Coordinates of C-alpha atoms in Angstrom, one line a residue:
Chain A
X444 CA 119.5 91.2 102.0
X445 CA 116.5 90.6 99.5
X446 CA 113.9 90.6 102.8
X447 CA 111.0 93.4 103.5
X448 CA 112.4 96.4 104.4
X449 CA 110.7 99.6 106.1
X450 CA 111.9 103.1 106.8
X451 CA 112.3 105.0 108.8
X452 CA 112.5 102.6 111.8
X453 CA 111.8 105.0 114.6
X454 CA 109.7 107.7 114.2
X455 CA 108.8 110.6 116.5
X456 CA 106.1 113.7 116.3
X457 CA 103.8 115.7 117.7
X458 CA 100.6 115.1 118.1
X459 CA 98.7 116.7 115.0
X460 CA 101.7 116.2 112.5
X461 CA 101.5 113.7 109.5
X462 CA 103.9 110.7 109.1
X463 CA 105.0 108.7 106.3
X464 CA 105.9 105.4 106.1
X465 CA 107.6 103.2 103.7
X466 CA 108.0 99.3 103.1
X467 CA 109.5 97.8 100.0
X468 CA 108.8 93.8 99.9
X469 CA 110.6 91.2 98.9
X470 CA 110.9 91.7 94.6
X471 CA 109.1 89.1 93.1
X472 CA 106.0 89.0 95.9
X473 CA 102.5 90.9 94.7
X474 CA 100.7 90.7 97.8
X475 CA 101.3 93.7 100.6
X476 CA 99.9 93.9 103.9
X477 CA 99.8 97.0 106.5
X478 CA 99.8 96.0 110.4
X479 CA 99.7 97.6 113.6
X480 CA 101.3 95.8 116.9
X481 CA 100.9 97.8 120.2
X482 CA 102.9 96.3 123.2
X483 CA 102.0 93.2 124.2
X484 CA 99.7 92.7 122.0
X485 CA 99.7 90.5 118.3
X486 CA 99.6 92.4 115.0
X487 CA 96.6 93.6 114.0
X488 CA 95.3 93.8 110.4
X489 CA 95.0 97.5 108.8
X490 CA 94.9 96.8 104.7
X491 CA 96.0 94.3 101.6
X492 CA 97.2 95.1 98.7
X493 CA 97.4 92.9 95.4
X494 CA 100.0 94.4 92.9
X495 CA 98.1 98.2 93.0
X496 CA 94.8 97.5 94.1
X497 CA 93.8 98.0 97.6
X498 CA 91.6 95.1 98.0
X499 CA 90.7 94.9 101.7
X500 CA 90.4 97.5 104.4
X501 CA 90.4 96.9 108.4
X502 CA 87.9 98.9 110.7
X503 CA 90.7 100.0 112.7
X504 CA 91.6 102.3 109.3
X505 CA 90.2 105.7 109.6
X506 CA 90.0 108.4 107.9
X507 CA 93.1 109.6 109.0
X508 CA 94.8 106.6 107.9
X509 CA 95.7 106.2 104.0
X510 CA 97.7 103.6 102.1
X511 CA 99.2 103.1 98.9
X512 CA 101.3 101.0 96.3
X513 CA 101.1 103.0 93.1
X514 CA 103.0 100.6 91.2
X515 CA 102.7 97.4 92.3
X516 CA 106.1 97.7 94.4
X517 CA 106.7 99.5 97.3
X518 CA 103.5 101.2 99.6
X519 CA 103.4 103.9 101.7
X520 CA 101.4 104.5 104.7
X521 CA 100.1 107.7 105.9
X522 CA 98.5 109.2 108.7
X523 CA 97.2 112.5 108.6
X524 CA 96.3 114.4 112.3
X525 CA 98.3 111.8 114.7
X526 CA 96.6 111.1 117.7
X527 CA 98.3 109.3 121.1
X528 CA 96.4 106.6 120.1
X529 CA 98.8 106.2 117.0
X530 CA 102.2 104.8 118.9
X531 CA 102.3 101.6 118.0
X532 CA 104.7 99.6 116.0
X533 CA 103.6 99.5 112.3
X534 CA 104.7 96.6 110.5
X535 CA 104.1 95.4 106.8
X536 CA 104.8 91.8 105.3
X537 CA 104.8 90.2 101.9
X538 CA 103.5 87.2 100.8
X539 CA 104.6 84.0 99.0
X540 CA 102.4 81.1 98.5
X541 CA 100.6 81.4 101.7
X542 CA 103.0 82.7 104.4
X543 CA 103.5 86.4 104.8
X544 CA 107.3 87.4 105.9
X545 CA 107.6 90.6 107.7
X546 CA 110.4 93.5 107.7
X547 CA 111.9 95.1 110.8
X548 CA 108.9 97.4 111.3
X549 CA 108.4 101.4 112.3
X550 CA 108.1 102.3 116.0
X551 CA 105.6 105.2 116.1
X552 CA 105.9 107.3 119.2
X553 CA 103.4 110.5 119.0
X554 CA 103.8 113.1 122.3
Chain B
X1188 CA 84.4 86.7 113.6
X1189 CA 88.3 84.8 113.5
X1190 CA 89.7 84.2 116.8
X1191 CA 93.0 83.1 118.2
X1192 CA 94.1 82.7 121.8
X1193 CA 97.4 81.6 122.9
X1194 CA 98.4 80.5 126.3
X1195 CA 100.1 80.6 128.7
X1196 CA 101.0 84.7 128.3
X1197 CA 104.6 84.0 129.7
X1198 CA 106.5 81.3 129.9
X1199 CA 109.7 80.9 132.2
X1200 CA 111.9 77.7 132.0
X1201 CA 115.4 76.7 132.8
X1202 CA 117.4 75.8 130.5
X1203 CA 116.8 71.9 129.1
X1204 CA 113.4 72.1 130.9
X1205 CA 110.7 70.8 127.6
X1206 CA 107.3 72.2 127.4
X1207 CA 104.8 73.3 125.0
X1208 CA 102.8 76.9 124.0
X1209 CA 99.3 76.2 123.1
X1210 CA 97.3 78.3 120.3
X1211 CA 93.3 77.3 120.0
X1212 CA 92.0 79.3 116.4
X1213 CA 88.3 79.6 115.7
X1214 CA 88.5 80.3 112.0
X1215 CA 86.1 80.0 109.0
X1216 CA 87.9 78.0 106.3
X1217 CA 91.2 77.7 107.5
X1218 CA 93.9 78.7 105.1
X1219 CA 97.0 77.9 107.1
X1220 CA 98.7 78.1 110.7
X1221 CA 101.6 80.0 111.3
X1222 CA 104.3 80.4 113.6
X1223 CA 106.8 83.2 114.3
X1224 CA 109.0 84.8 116.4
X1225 CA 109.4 88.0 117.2
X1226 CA 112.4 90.1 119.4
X1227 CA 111.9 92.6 121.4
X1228 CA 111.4 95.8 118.6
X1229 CA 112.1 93.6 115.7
X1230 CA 109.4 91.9 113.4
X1231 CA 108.1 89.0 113.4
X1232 CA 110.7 86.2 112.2
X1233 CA 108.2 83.1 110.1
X1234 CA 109.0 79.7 111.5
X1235 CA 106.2 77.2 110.3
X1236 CA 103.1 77.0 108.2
X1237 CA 100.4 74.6 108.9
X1238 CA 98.4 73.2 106.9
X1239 CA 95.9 70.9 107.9
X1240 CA 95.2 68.7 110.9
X1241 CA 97.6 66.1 111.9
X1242 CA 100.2 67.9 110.2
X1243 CA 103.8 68.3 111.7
X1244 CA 107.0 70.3 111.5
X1245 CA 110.3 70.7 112.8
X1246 CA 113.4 73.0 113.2
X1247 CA 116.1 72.3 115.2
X1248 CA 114.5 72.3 118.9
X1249 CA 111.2 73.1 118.0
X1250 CA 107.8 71.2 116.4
X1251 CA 104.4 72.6 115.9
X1252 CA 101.3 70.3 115.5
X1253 CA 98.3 70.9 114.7
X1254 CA 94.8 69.6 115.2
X1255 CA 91.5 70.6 113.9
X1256 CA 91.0 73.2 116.6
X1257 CA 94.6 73.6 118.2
X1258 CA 98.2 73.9 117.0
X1259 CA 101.3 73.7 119.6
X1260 CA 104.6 74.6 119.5
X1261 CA 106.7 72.0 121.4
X1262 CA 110.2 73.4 122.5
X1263 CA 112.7 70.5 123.4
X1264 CA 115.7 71.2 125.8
X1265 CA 115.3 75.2 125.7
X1266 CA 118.4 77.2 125.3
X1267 CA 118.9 81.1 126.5
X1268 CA 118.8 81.8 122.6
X1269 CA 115.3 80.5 122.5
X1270 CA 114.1 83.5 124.8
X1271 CA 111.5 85.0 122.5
X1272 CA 107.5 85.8 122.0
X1273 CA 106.2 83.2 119.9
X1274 CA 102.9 83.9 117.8
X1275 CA 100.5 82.3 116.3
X1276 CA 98.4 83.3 113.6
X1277 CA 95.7 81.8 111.3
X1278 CA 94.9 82.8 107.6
X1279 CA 91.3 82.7 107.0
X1280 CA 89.4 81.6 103.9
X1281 CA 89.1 85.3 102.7
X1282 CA 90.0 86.8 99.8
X1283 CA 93.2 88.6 100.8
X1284 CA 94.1 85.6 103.7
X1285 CA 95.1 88.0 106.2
X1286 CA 96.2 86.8 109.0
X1287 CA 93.9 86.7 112.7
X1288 CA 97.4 86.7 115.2
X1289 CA 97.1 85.5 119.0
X1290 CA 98.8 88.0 121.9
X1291 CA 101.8 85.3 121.9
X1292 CA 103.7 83.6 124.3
X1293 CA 106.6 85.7 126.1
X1294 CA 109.0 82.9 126.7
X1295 CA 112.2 83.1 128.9
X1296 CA 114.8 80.8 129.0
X1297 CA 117.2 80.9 132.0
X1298 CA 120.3 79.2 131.7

């Protein structure tokens, strides 16, 4: 299978703890993007990343949020203190041309 | 600021019964119009990119238009499989073109 894949898939902590997520896109893409779906809702943009650069950054991205691709190839997203707030569904996509294709997503659940 | 609204929220047909999901976008320098997808705790799965008004695409039961303020996704003789939320999303004219997604459509397909 040569799509984006993220991992873990289900992830579930305490409030206060960090978590790490991963997402590898599809090989030949350069273009990353972090979202975050709560139920019911559409995705929601968080960040963009061309090969290693962060380029763009959402509001919804505090401090406790960071986000990297160190090179050029798979990111990982981090967040540091986890709040309630957090559980969401936290999906990343790579692009081709113009259309972004997703992976399977991680399902954040902080108690 | 972008916008996208999709309607109606949920959808219920029979099975064979045609209809149509409406997606209105108020975006600066439209980039493309997308269509997905998504199962319940799975990502979003891409199904069409639009460009530009007037444009039209198909796959097997379904075809999404688009005009200069409105895209739909038509669904022709609905089967059980088709049960799915559909989302729309618009890439802006930014520099990183990420994508401005709609709630979706929750569409059920009885048979």
């Amino acid at each position: 299978d040569t799509g984006v894949s993220q991992d873990p898939r289900h992830k579930i902590t305490k409030r206060g703890q960090n978590v790490t997520f991963r997402c590898d896109p599809i090989s030949e893409h350069n273009r990353l993007y972090w979202y975050r779906q709560t139920l019911g809702q559409g995705p929601e943009f968080l960040t963009y990343f061309q090969n290693e650069a962060q380029l763009e950054k959402s509001r919804l991205l505090s401090d406790r949020f960071s986000a990297e691709r160190p090179k050029g190839s798979f990111s990982t997203l981090e967040i540091q203190r986890t709040e309630q707030g957090d559980s969401a569904m936290y999906l990343c996509a790579s692009r081709s041309q113009e259309t972004q294709y997703f992976g399977p997503g991680t399902r954040l659940l902080v108690l | 600021e972008d916008q996208v609204t999709q309607s109606p929220e949920a959808l219920r047909l029979q099975e064979g019964e045609s209809s149509s999901l409406n997606c209105s976008y108020t975006v600066s320098g439209l980039r493309g119009l997308f269509w997905y997808r998504q199962d319940p705790g799975k990502g979003p799965e891409f199904l069409f990119t639009l460009y530009s008004a007037g444009e039209e695409k198909e796959k097997e039961r379904l075809k999404a238009t688009l005009t200069k303020k409105e895209s739909f996704l038509h669904i022709t003789a609905p089967k059980p499989e088709d049960s799915a939320t559909y989302l729309c999303a618009a890439g802006a004219d930014n520099a990183g073109n990420m994508l401005t997604f709609g709630g979706g459509t929750r569409l059920m397909v009885k048979p």
